[in-house]
Amino acid sequence: MRTSGRDVLKAFARSATAVLSVVVVASCTSGGEQPEAKSERPCGVSPSSEEGVLLQGVLRAEGFETLIYNSTSEVAEALRHGLPETSPEGRTSTKMTCALWAAGQNGGDRVTFSFGWVSRASKDVEQPLPKGVPFEVDGGAFGQADETETRLFVGCEMPGELAGPSKSAWFHAKASHSVSPPRTDVDQTVRDRQTALTYLMARRVTEALGCENEPLEKPPVVKPLPSP
């Protein structure tokens, strides 16, 4: 079979596109982003956005870099498959989306986001963090936050055959904070900032899931609660 020069160039272009599509480490210090990119890239954040401003405070840096583990649509698809498998008093394994850290640093502050389902009957929901402060957010979300972790739970009413299982499970968002050097300034303002950031990043996943009650559409107004 003979191959023309044009066919070779087309094949090369397709190959180059495939190689570029697997590059997942990107700087978040560039300009604005398209709506499609924001929804598909779970940590696509511009510094001037609400998430970007919060992230600068969380990471104590003006610029940040991203490592993508799974796209938003991949996480949403995994959660749809996992929802019916949520045990009556357990949880599904969480699915990581991405990690962000201060630009140009090897180590330093870092935050990683993951999402899953937890049975509403599970004791894990009430399991206290060592130094956790409970909170609620307008719209029905609740959880705990401390220096190294933010846990957020909210109801997500799914359509169709997932409607039943979704009524017995909480959508669960978790932000894990690696801090170096250790912070001595973690107060309620810092925890509120971490919680608001987790809320906004979780919103991308609930939108991709198609939660019919739109649980995270309101602005993230965090209300700390007395510790039990």
Coordinates of N, CA and C in Angstrom, one line a residue:
M1 N 0.9 -1.2 0.0 CA 0.0 0.0 0.0 C 0.9 1.2 0.0
R2 N 0.6 2.2 -0.9 CA 1.4 3.5 -1.0 C 0.8 4.5 0.0
T3 N 1.7 5.3 0.6 CA 1.2 6.3 1.5 C 1.7 7.7 1.0
S4 N 0.8 8.6 0.8 CA 1.2 9.9 0.3 C 1.9 10.8 1.4
G5 N 2.6 11.8 1.0 CA 3.2 12.7 2.0 C 2.1 13.4 2.9
R6 N 0.9 13.7 2.3 CA -0.1 14.3 3.1 C -0.6 13.4 4.1
D7 N -0.8 12.1 3.8 CA -1.2 11.1 4.8 C -0.2 11.0 5.9
V8 N 1.1 11.1 5.6 CA 2.1 11.0 6.7 C 2.0 12.2 7.6
L9 N 1.8 13.4 7.0 CA 1.6 14.6 7.8 C 0.4 14.5 8.7
K10 N -0.7 14.0 8.2 CA -1.9 13.9 9.0 C -1.7 12.9 10.2
A11 N -1.0 11.8 9.9 CA -0.7 10.8 10.9 C 0.2 11.5 12.0
F12 N 1.2 12.2 11.6 CA 2.1 12.9 12.5 C 1.3 13.9 13.4
A13 N 0.4 14.6 12.8 CA -0.4 15.6 13.5 C -1.2 15.0 14.6
R14 N -1.9 13.8 14.2 CA -2.7 13.1 15.2 C -1.8 12.6 16.3
S15 N -0.6 12.1 16.0 CA 0.3 11.6 17.0 C 0.7 12.7 18.0
A16 N 1.0 13.9 17.4 CA 1.5 15.0 18.2 C 0.4 15.5 19.1
T17 N -0.9 15.5 18.6 CA -2.0 15.9 19.4 C -2.2 14.9 20.6
A18 N -2.1 13.6 20.3 CA -2.2 12.6 21.4 C -1.2 12.8 22.5
V19 N 0.1 13.1 22.1 CA 1.1 13.3 23.1 C 0.8 14.5 23.9
L20 N 0.4 15.6 23.3 CA 0.1 16.8 24.0 C -1.1 16.6 25.0
S21 N -2.0 15.8 24.6 CA -3.2 15.6 25.4 C -3.0 14.9 26.8
V22 N -1.8 14.3 26.9 CA -1.5 13.6 28.2 C -0.7 14.4 29.1
V23 N -0.3 15.6 28.7 CA 0.4 16.5 29.6 C -0.5 17.0 30.7
V24 N -0.3 16.7 31.9 CA -1.2 17.0 33.0 C -0.7 18.0 34.0
V25 N 0.6 18.3 33.9 CA 1.1 19.3 34.9 C 1.1 20.7 34.2
A26 N 0.5 21.6 34.9 CA 0.3 22.9 34.3 C 0.4 24.0 35.3
S27 N 0.9 25.2 34.9 CA 1.0 26.3 35.8 C -0.4 27.0 35.8
C28 N -0.8 27.4 37.0 CA -2.1 28.1 37.2 C -1.9 29.6 37.3
T29 N -0.7 30.1 36.8 CA -0.4 31.6 36.9 C -0.8 32.3 35.7
S30 N -1.3 31.6 34.7 CA -1.7 32.2 33.4 C -3.0 32.9 33.5
G31 N -3.5 33.5 32.4 CA -4.7 34.3 32.4 C -5.9 33.5 32.6
G32 N -7.1 34.1 32.1 CA -8.4 33.5 32.4 C -8.5 32.2 31.6
E33 N -9.6 31.5 31.9 CA -9.9 30.2 31.3 C -11.3 30.1 30.8
Q34 N -11.5 29.2 29.8 CA -12.8 29.1 29.2 C -13.7 28.3 30.1
P35 N -15.0 28.5 30.1 CA -15.9 27.7 30.9 C -15.8 26.2 30.8
E36 N -15.5 25.7 29.5 CA -15.4 24.3 29.3 C -14.2 23.8 30.0
A37 N -13.1 24.6 30.0 CA -11.9 24.1 30.7 C -12.1 24.1 32.2
K38 N -12.8 25.1 32.7 CA -13.0 25.1 34.2 C -13.8 23.9 34.6
S39 N -14.8 23.4 33.9 CA -15.6 22.3 34.3 C -14.9 21.0 34.1
E40 N -14.0 20.9 33.1 CA -13.4 19.6 32.8 C -12.0 19.5 33.6
R41 N -11.3 20.6 33.8 CA -10.1 20.5 34.5 C -10.4 20.8 36.0
P42 N -10.4 19.8 36.9 CA -10.9 20.0 38.2 C -10.2 21.0 39.0
C43 N -8.9 21.3 38.7 CA -8.2 22.4 39.4 C -7.7 23.5 38.5
G44 N -8.5 23.7 37.3 CA -8.2 24.8 36.5 C -8.6 26.1 37.2
V45 N -7.6 26.9 37.7 CA -8.0 28.0 38.5 C -7.1 29.2 38.0
S46 N -7.8 30.3 37.8 CA -7.0 31.5 37.4 C -6.8 32.3 38.7
P47 N -5.7 33.0 38.9 CA -5.4 33.7 40.2 C -6.4 34.7 40.5
S48 N -7.1 35.3 39.6 CA -8.1 36.4 39.9 C -9.5 35.8 40.2
S49 N -9.7 34.5 40.0 CA -11.0 34.0 40.4 C -11.2 33.8 41.9
E50 N -12.4 33.6 42.3 CA -12.7 33.4 43.7 C -11.9 32.2 44.3
E51 N -11.8 31.1 43.5 CA -11.0 30.0 44.0 C -9.5 30.4 44.0
G52 N -9.1 31.2 43.0 CA -7.7 31.6 43.0 C -7.3 32.4 44.2
V53 N -8.1 33.4 44.6 CA -7.9 34.2 45.7 C -7.8 33.4 47.0
L54 N -8.7 32.5 47.2 CA -8.7 31.6 48.3 C -7.5 30.7 48.3
L55 N -7.1 30.2 47.2 CA -5.9 29.3 47.1 C -4.7 30.0 47.4
Q56 N -4.5 31.3 47.1 CA -3.3 32.0 47.4 C -3.2 32.1 48.9
G57 N -4.3 32.2 49.6 CA -4.2 32.3 51.1 C -3.9 30.9 51.7
V58 N -4.5 29.9 51.1 CA -4.3 28.5 51.6 C -2.9 28.1 51.4
L59 N -2.3 28.4 50.2 CA -1.0 27.9 49.9 C 0.1 28.9 50.3
R60 N -0.3 30.1 50.7 CA 0.6 31.2 51.1 C 1.6 31.5 49.9
A61 N 1.0 31.6 48.7 CA 1.7 31.9 47.5 C 0.9 32.6 46.5
E62 N 1.5 33.4 45.7 CA 0.7 34.1 44.6 C 0.5 33.2 43.4
G63 N 1.4 32.3 43.1 CA 1.3 31.4 42.0 C 1.2 30.0 42.4
F64 N 0.6 29.1 41.6 CA 0.5 27.7 42.0 C 0.6 26.9 40.8
E65 N 0.9 25.6 41.0 CA 1.0 24.6 39.9 C 0.0 23.5 40.2
T66 N -0.3 22.7 39.2 CA -1.4 21.7 39.3 C -0.9 20.3 38.8
L67 N -1.3 19.3 39.5 CA -1.2 17.9 39.0 C -2.5 17.3 38.9
I68 N -3.0 16.9 37.7 CA -4.3 16.3 37.5 C -4.2 14.8 37.6
Y69 N -5.0 14.2 38.5 CA -5.1 12.8 38.6 C -6.2 12.2 37.7
N70 N -7.4 12.9 37.8 CA -8.5 12.5 37.0 C -9.3 13.8 36.6
S71 N -9.9 13.8 35.4 CA -10.7 14.9 35.0 C -12.0 14.9 35.7
T72 N -12.7 16.0 35.7 CA -14.0 16.2 36.4 C -15.0 15.1 35.9
S73 N -15.0 14.9 34.5 CA -16.0 13.9 34.0 C -15.6 12.5 34.4
E74 N -14.3 12.2 34.5 CA -13.9 10.9 34.9 C -14.3 10.6 36.4
V75 N -14.2 11.6 37.2 CA -14.6 11.5 38.6 C -16.1 11.3 38.7
A76 N -16.8 12.1 38.0 CA -18.3 12.1 38.0 C -18.8 10.7 37.5
E77 N -18.1 10.1 36.5 CA -18.5 8.8 36.0 C -18.2 7.7 37.1
A78 N -17.1 7.8 37.7 CA -16.7 6.9 38.8 C -17.7 6.9 39.9
L79 N -18.1 8.2 40.3 CA -19.1 8.3 41.4 C -20.5 7.8 41.0
R80 N -20.9 7.9 39.8 CA -22.2 7.4 39.3 C -22.1 5.9 39.5
H81 N -21.0 5.3 39.0 CA -20.9 3.8 39.1 C -20.9 3.3 40.6
G82 N -20.2 4.1 41.4 CA -20.0 3.7 42.8 C -21.1 3.9 43.7
L83 N -22.0 4.9 43.4 CA -23.1 5.2 44.3 C -24.0 4.0 44.7
P84 N -24.4 3.1 43.8 CA -25.3 2.0 44.2 C -24.5 1.0 45.1
E85 N -23.2 1.1 45.1 CA -22.4 0.1 45.8 C -22.1 0.6 47.2
T86 N -22.6 1.8 47.6 CA -22.3 2.3 48.9 C -23.0 1.5 50.0
S87 N -22.2 0.9 50.9 CA -22.8 0.0 51.9 C -23.6 0.8 52.9
P88 N -24.6 0.1 53.6 CA -25.5 0.8 54.5 C -24.8 1.7 55.6
E89 N -23.6 1.2 56.0 CA -23.0 2.0 57.1 C -21.5 2.3 56.7
G90 N -21.2 2.3 55.4 CA -19.9 2.6 55.0 C -19.8 3.7 53.9
R91 N -18.7 3.6 53.1 CA -18.5 4.6 52.1 C -17.9 4.0 50.9
T92 N -17.9 4.7 49.8 CA -17.1 4.2 48.6 C -15.7 4.8 48.7
S93 N -14.8 4.2 48.0 CA -13.4 4.7 47.9 C -13.5 6.1 47.2
T94 N -12.7 7.0 47.7 CA -12.7 8.3 47.1 C -11.9 8.4 45.8
K95 N -12.2 9.3 45.0 CA -11.6 9.5 43.7 C -10.9 10.8 43.7
M96 N -9.5 10.8 43.6 CA -8.8 12.1 43.6 C -9.0 12.8 42.3
T97 N -9.0 14.1 42.3 CA -9.0 14.9 41.1 C -7.7 15.5 40.9
C98 N -7.1 16.2 41.8 CA -5.9 16.9 41.6 C -5.2 17.4 42.8
A99 N -4.0 17.9 42.7 CA -3.2 18.5 43.8 C -2.7 19.9 43.3
L100 N -2.6 20.8 44.2 CA -2.1 22.1 43.9 C -1.0 22.5 44.9
W101 N 0.1 23.2 44.5 CA 1.1 23.6 45.4 C 1.7 24.9 44.9
A102 N 2.5 25.6 45.7 CA 3.1 26.8 45.4 C 4.0 26.7 44.2
A103 N 3.9 27.6 43.3 CA 4.8 27.5 42.0 C 6.2 27.6 42.4
G104 N 7.0 26.7 41.7 CA 8.5 26.8 41.9 C 9.0 26.1 43.1
Q105 N 8.1 25.5 43.9 CA 8.6 24.9 45.2 C 8.6 23.4 45.1
N106 N 9.6 22.8 45.6 CA 9.7 21.3 45.8 C 9.4 21.0 47.2
G107 N 8.1 20.7 47.5 CA 7.6 20.6 48.9 C 6.8 21.8 49.2
G108 N 6.9 22.3 50.4 CA 6.0 23.5 50.8 C 4.6 23.1 50.9
D109 N 3.7 24.1 50.9 CA 2.3 23.8 51.1 C 1.7 23.2 49.9
R110 N 0.7 22.3 50.1 CA 0.1 21.5 49.1 C -1.3 21.1 49.5
V111 N -2.3 21.1 48.6 CA -3.6 20.7 48.9 C -4.1 19.7 47.8
T112 N -4.7 18.6 48.2 CA -5.2 17.6 47.3 C -6.7 17.4 47.6
F113 N -7.4 17.3 46.5 CA -8.9 17.1 46.6 C -9.3 15.7 46.1
S114 N -10.3 15.2 46.9 CA -10.8 13.9 46.5 C -12.3 13.9 46.9
F115 N -13.1 12.9 46.2 CA -14.5 13.0 46.3 C -15.1 11.5 46.3
G116 N -16.2 11.4 47.0 CA -16.8 10.0 47.1 C -18.2 10.1 47.7
W117 N -18.7 9.0 48.2 CA -20.0 8.9 48.8 C -19.8 8.3 50.2
V118 N -20.6 8.7 51.1 CA -20.7 8.1 52.5 C -22.1 7.9 52.8
S119 N -22.4 6.7 53.4 CA -23.8 6.4 53.8 C -24.2 7.4 54.9
R120 N -25.5 7.8 54.8 CA -26.0 8.7 55.8 C -26.1 8.1 57.2
A121 N -26.0 6.7 57.2 CA -26.0 6.0 58.5 C -24.6 5.8 59.0
S122 N -23.6 6.1 58.3 CA -22.2 5.8 58.7 C -21.8 6.7 59.9
K123 N -21.1 6.1 60.8 CA -20.5 6.8 61.9 C -19.3 7.7 61.5
D124 N -18.8 7.4 60.2 CA -17.6 8.2 59.7 C -18.0 9.6 59.6
V125 N -19.3 9.9 59.3 CA -19.7 11.3 59.2 C -19.4 12.1 60.4
E126 N -19.7 11.5 61.6 CA -19.5 12.2 62.9 C -18.2 12.0 63.5
Q127 N -17.3 11.2 62.9 CA -16.0 11.0 63.5 C -15.2 12.3 63.6
P128 N -14.8 12.7 64.8 CA -14.2 14.0 64.9 C -12.8 14.0 64.4
L129 N -12.3 15.1 63.8 CA -10.9 15.3 63.5 C -10.2 15.7 64.8
P130 N -8.9 15.4 64.9 CA -8.2 15.6 66.2 C -8.4 17.0 66.7
K131 N -8.2 18.0 65.8 CA -8.4 19.4 66.2 C -9.5 20.1 65.3
G132 N -10.4 19.3 64.9 CA -11.4 19.8 64.0 C -12.5 20.7 64.6
V133 N -12.9 21.7 63.8 CA -14.0 22.6 64.2 C -15.1 22.3 63.2
P134 N -16.3 21.9 63.7 CA -17.4 21.7 62.8 C -18.0 22.9 62.2
F135 N -18.6 22.8 61.0 CA -19.1 24.0 60.3 C -20.4 23.5 59.6
E136 N -21.1 24.5 59.1 CA -22.2 24.3 58.2 C -22.1 25.5 57.2
V137 N -22.6 25.2 56.0 CA -22.6 26.2 54.9 C -24.0 26.4 54.4
D138 N -24.4 27.7 54.1 CA -25.7 27.9 53.5 C -26.0 26.9 52.4
G139 N -27.2 26.3 52.5 CA -27.6 25.4 51.4 C -27.6 23.9 51.9
G140 N -27.1 23.7 53.1 CA -27.2 22.3 53.7 C -25.9 21.6 53.8
A141 N -24.8 22.1 53.3 CA -23.5 21.4 53.5 C -23.0 21.5 54.9
F142 N -22.2 20.5 55.4 CA -21.7 20.6 56.7 C -20.4 19.7 56.7
G143 N -19.7 19.8 57.8 CA -18.4 19.0 58.0 C -17.6 19.5 59.1
Q144 N -16.2 19.3 58.9 CA -15.2 19.7 59.9 C -14.0 20.1 59.1
A145 N -13.2 21.0 59.8 CA -11.9 21.4 59.3 C -10.9 21.6 60.4
D146 N -9.7 21.2 60.1 CA -8.6 21.5 61.0 C -7.4 21.9 60.2
E147 N -6.2 21.8 60.8 CA -5.0 22.3 60.1 C -4.6 21.5 58.8
T148 N -5.0 20.2 58.8 CA -4.5 19.3 57.7 C -5.6 18.7 56.9
E149 N -6.9 19.0 57.2 CA -7.9 18.3 56.5 C -9.3 19.1 56.6
T150 N -10.0 19.1 55.5 CA -11.3 19.6 55.4 C -12.3 18.5 54.9
R151 N -13.3 18.2 55.6 CA -14.3 17.2 55.2 C -15.6 17.9 55.0
L152 N -16.2 17.8 53.9 CA -17.5 18.4 53.6 C -18.5 17.4 53.1
F153 N -19.7 17.4 53.6 CA -20.8 16.5 53.2 C -22.0 17.3 52.8
V154 N -22.7 16.8 51.8 CA -23.9 17.4 51.3 C -24.8 16.4 50.6
G155 N -26.1 16.6 50.6 CA -27.0 15.8 49.8 C -26.9 16.1 48.3
C156 N -26.9 15.1 47.5 CA -26.9 15.3 46.0 C -28.0 14.4 45.5
E157 N -29.1 15.0 45.0 CA -30.2 14.2 44.5 C -30.0 13.9 43.1
M158 N -29.7 12.6 42.8 CA -29.4 12.2 41.5 C -30.7 11.8 40.7
P159 N -30.6 11.9 39.4 CA -31.8 11.6 38.6 C -31.9 10.1 38.3
G160 N -33.0 9.7 37.7 CA -33.2 8.3 37.2 C -33.0 7.2 38.3
E161 N -32.3 6.2 37.9 CA -32.2 5.0 38.7 C -31.3 5.3 39.9
L162 N -30.5 6.4 39.9 CA -29.7 6.7 41.0 C -30.4 7.6 42.1
A163 N -31.6 7.9 41.8 CA -32.4 8.7 42.7 C -32.5 8.1 44.1
G164 N -32.9 6.8 44.1 CA -33.0 6.1 45.4 C -31.7 6.0 46.2
P165 N -30.6 5.5 45.6 CA -29.4 5.4 46.3 C -28.9 6.8 46.8
S166 N -29.1 7.8 46.1 CA -28.6 9.1 46.4 C -29.3 9.7 47.7
K167 N -30.5 9.2 48.0 CA -31.2 9.7 49.2 C -30.6 9.1 50.5
S168 N -29.8 8.0 50.3 CA -29.3 7.4 51.5 C -27.8 7.6 51.7
A169 N -27.2 8.5 50.9 CA -25.8 8.7 50.9 C -25.5 10.2 50.9
W170 N -24.4 10.6 51.5 CA -23.9 12.0 51.4 C -22.8 12.1 50.3
F171 N -22.9 13.1 49.5 CA -21.7 13.4 48.6 C -20.6 13.9 49.6
H172 N -19.4 13.4 49.4 CA -18.3 13.7 50.3 C -17.1 14.3 49.6
A173 N -16.7 15.5 50.0 CA -15.5 16.2 49.5 C -14.5 16.3 50.6
K174 N -13.2 16.0 50.2 CA -12.1 16.0 51.2 C -10.9 16.8 50.6
A175 N -10.4 17.7 51.4 CA -9.2 18.4 51.0 C -8.2 18.1 52.0
S176 N -7.0 17.6 51.6 CA -5.9 17.2 52.4 C -4.8 18.2 52.3
H177 N -4.4 18.8 53.4 CA -3.4 19.9 53.4 C -2.1 19.4 53.9
S178 N -1.0 19.5 53.1 CA 0.3 19.2 53.5 C 1.0 20.5 53.7
V179 N 1.5 20.8 54.9 CA 2.0 22.1 55.2 C 3.5 22.0 55.7
S180 N 4.3 22.7 55.0 CA 5.7 22.8 55.3 C 6.3 24.1 55.0
P181 N 6.9 24.8 56.0 CA 7.0 24.4 57.4 C 5.6 24.5 58.1
P182 N 5.5 23.9 59.3 CA 4.2 23.9 59.9 C 3.7 25.3 60.2
R183 N 2.4 25.4 60.1 CA 1.8 26.7 60.3 C 1.5 27.0 61.7
T184 N 1.7 28.2 62.2 CA 1.4 28.6 63.5 C 0.2 29.6 63.5
D185 N -0.3 29.9 62.3 CA -1.3 30.9 62.2 C -2.7 30.4 61.8
V186 N -2.9 29.1 62.0 CA -4.2 28.5 61.6 C -5.2 28.8 62.7
D187 N -6.1 29.8 62.3 CA -7.2 30.2 63.1 C -8.5 30.0 62.4
Q188 N -9.6 30.5 62.9 CA -10.9 30.3 62.2 C -10.9 30.9 60.8
T189 N -10.2 32.0 60.6 CA -10.2 32.6 59.3 C -9.5 31.7 58.3
V190 N -8.4 31.1 58.7 CA -7.7 30.1 57.8 C -8.6 28.9 57.5
R191 N -9.3 28.4 58.5 CA -10.2 27.2 58.4 C -11.3 27.6 57.5
D192 N -11.9 28.8 57.6 CA -13.0 29.2 56.8 C -12.6 29.3 55.3
R193 N -11.3 29.8 55.1 CA -10.8 29.9 53.8 C -10.6 28.5 53.1
Q194 N -10.1 27.6 53.9 CA -9.9 26.2 53.4 C -11.3 25.6 53.1
T195 N -12.3 25.8 53.9 CA -13.6 25.3 53.7 C -14.3 25.8 52.5
A196 N -14.2 27.2 52.3 CA -14.8 27.8 51.1 C -14.1 27.3 49.9
L197 N -12.8 27.1 49.9 CA -12.1 26.5 48.7 C -12.6 25.1 48.4
T198 N -12.7 24.3 49.4 CA -13.2 22.9 49.2 C -14.6 22.9 48.7
Y199 N -15.5 23.8 49.2 CA -16.8 24.0 48.7 C -16.9 24.3 47.2
L200 N -16.1 25.3 46.8 CA -16.1 25.7 45.4 C -15.5 24.6 44.4
M201 N -14.5 23.9 44.9 CA -13.9 22.8 44.1 C -14.9 21.6 44.0
A202 N -15.6 21.4 45.1 CA -16.6 20.3 45.1 C -17.8 20.7 44.2
R203 N -18.1 22.0 44.1 CA -19.2 22.4 43.2 C -19.0 21.9 41.8
R204 N -17.7 21.9 41.3 CA -17.5 21.4 39.9 C -17.9 20.0 39.7
V205 N -17.7 19.2 40.8 CA -18.0 17.8 40.7 C -19.6 17.6 40.8
T206 N -20.2 18.3 41.7 CA -21.7 18.1 41.8 C -22.4 18.6 40.5
E207 N -21.8 19.6 39.9 CA -22.4 20.1 38.6 C -22.2 19.0 37.5
A208 N -21.0 18.4 37.5 CA -20.8 17.3 36.5 C -21.6 16.1 36.8
L209 N -21.9 15.8 38.1 CA -22.8 14.7 38.4 C -24.2 15.0 38.0
G210 N -24.6 16.2 38.0 CA -26.0 16.6 37.6 C -26.9 16.5 38.8
C211 N -26.5 16.8 40.0 CA -27.3 16.8 41.2 C -28.5 17.7 40.9
E212 N -29.7 17.2 41.0 CA -30.9 17.9 40.6 C -31.2 19.0 41.6
N213 N -30.8 18.9 42.9 CA -31.1 19.9 43.9 C -30.0 21.0 43.9
E214 N -29.0 20.9 43.0 CA -27.9 21.9 42.9 C -27.4 22.4 44.3
P215 N -26.9 21.4 45.1 CA -26.6 21.7 46.5 C -25.5 22.7 46.8
L216 N -24.6 23.0 45.9 CA -23.5 23.9 46.2 C -23.6 25.1 45.3
E217 N -24.7 25.5 44.9 CA -24.9 26.7 44.0 C -24.8 28.0 44.7
K218 N -25.1 28.0 46.0 CA -25.1 29.3 46.7 C -23.6 29.7 47.0
P219 N -23.4 30.9 47.3 CA -22.0 31.3 47.7 C -21.6 30.6 49.0
P220 N -20.3 30.3 49.2 CA -19.9 29.5 50.3 C -19.8 30.4 51.6
V221 N -20.9 30.6 52.3 CA -20.9 31.3 53.5 C -20.7 30.3 54.7
V222 N -19.6 30.3 55.3 CA -19.2 29.3 56.3 C -19.6 29.8 57.7
K223 N -20.3 28.9 58.4 CA -20.7 29.2 59.8 C -20.1 28.2 60.7
P224 N -19.0 28.6 61.5 CA -18.5 27.6 62.5 C -19.5 27.3 63.5
L225 N -19.4 26.0 64.0 CA -20.4 25.6 65.0 C -19.6 25.2 66.3
P226 N -20.2 25.2 67.5 CA -19.5 24.8 68.7 C -19.1 23.4 68.6
S227 N -17.9 23.1 69.1 CA -17.4 21.7 69.1 C -18.3 20.9 70.0
P228 N -18.6 19.6 69.6 CA -19.4 18.7 70.4 C -18.7 18.4 71.7

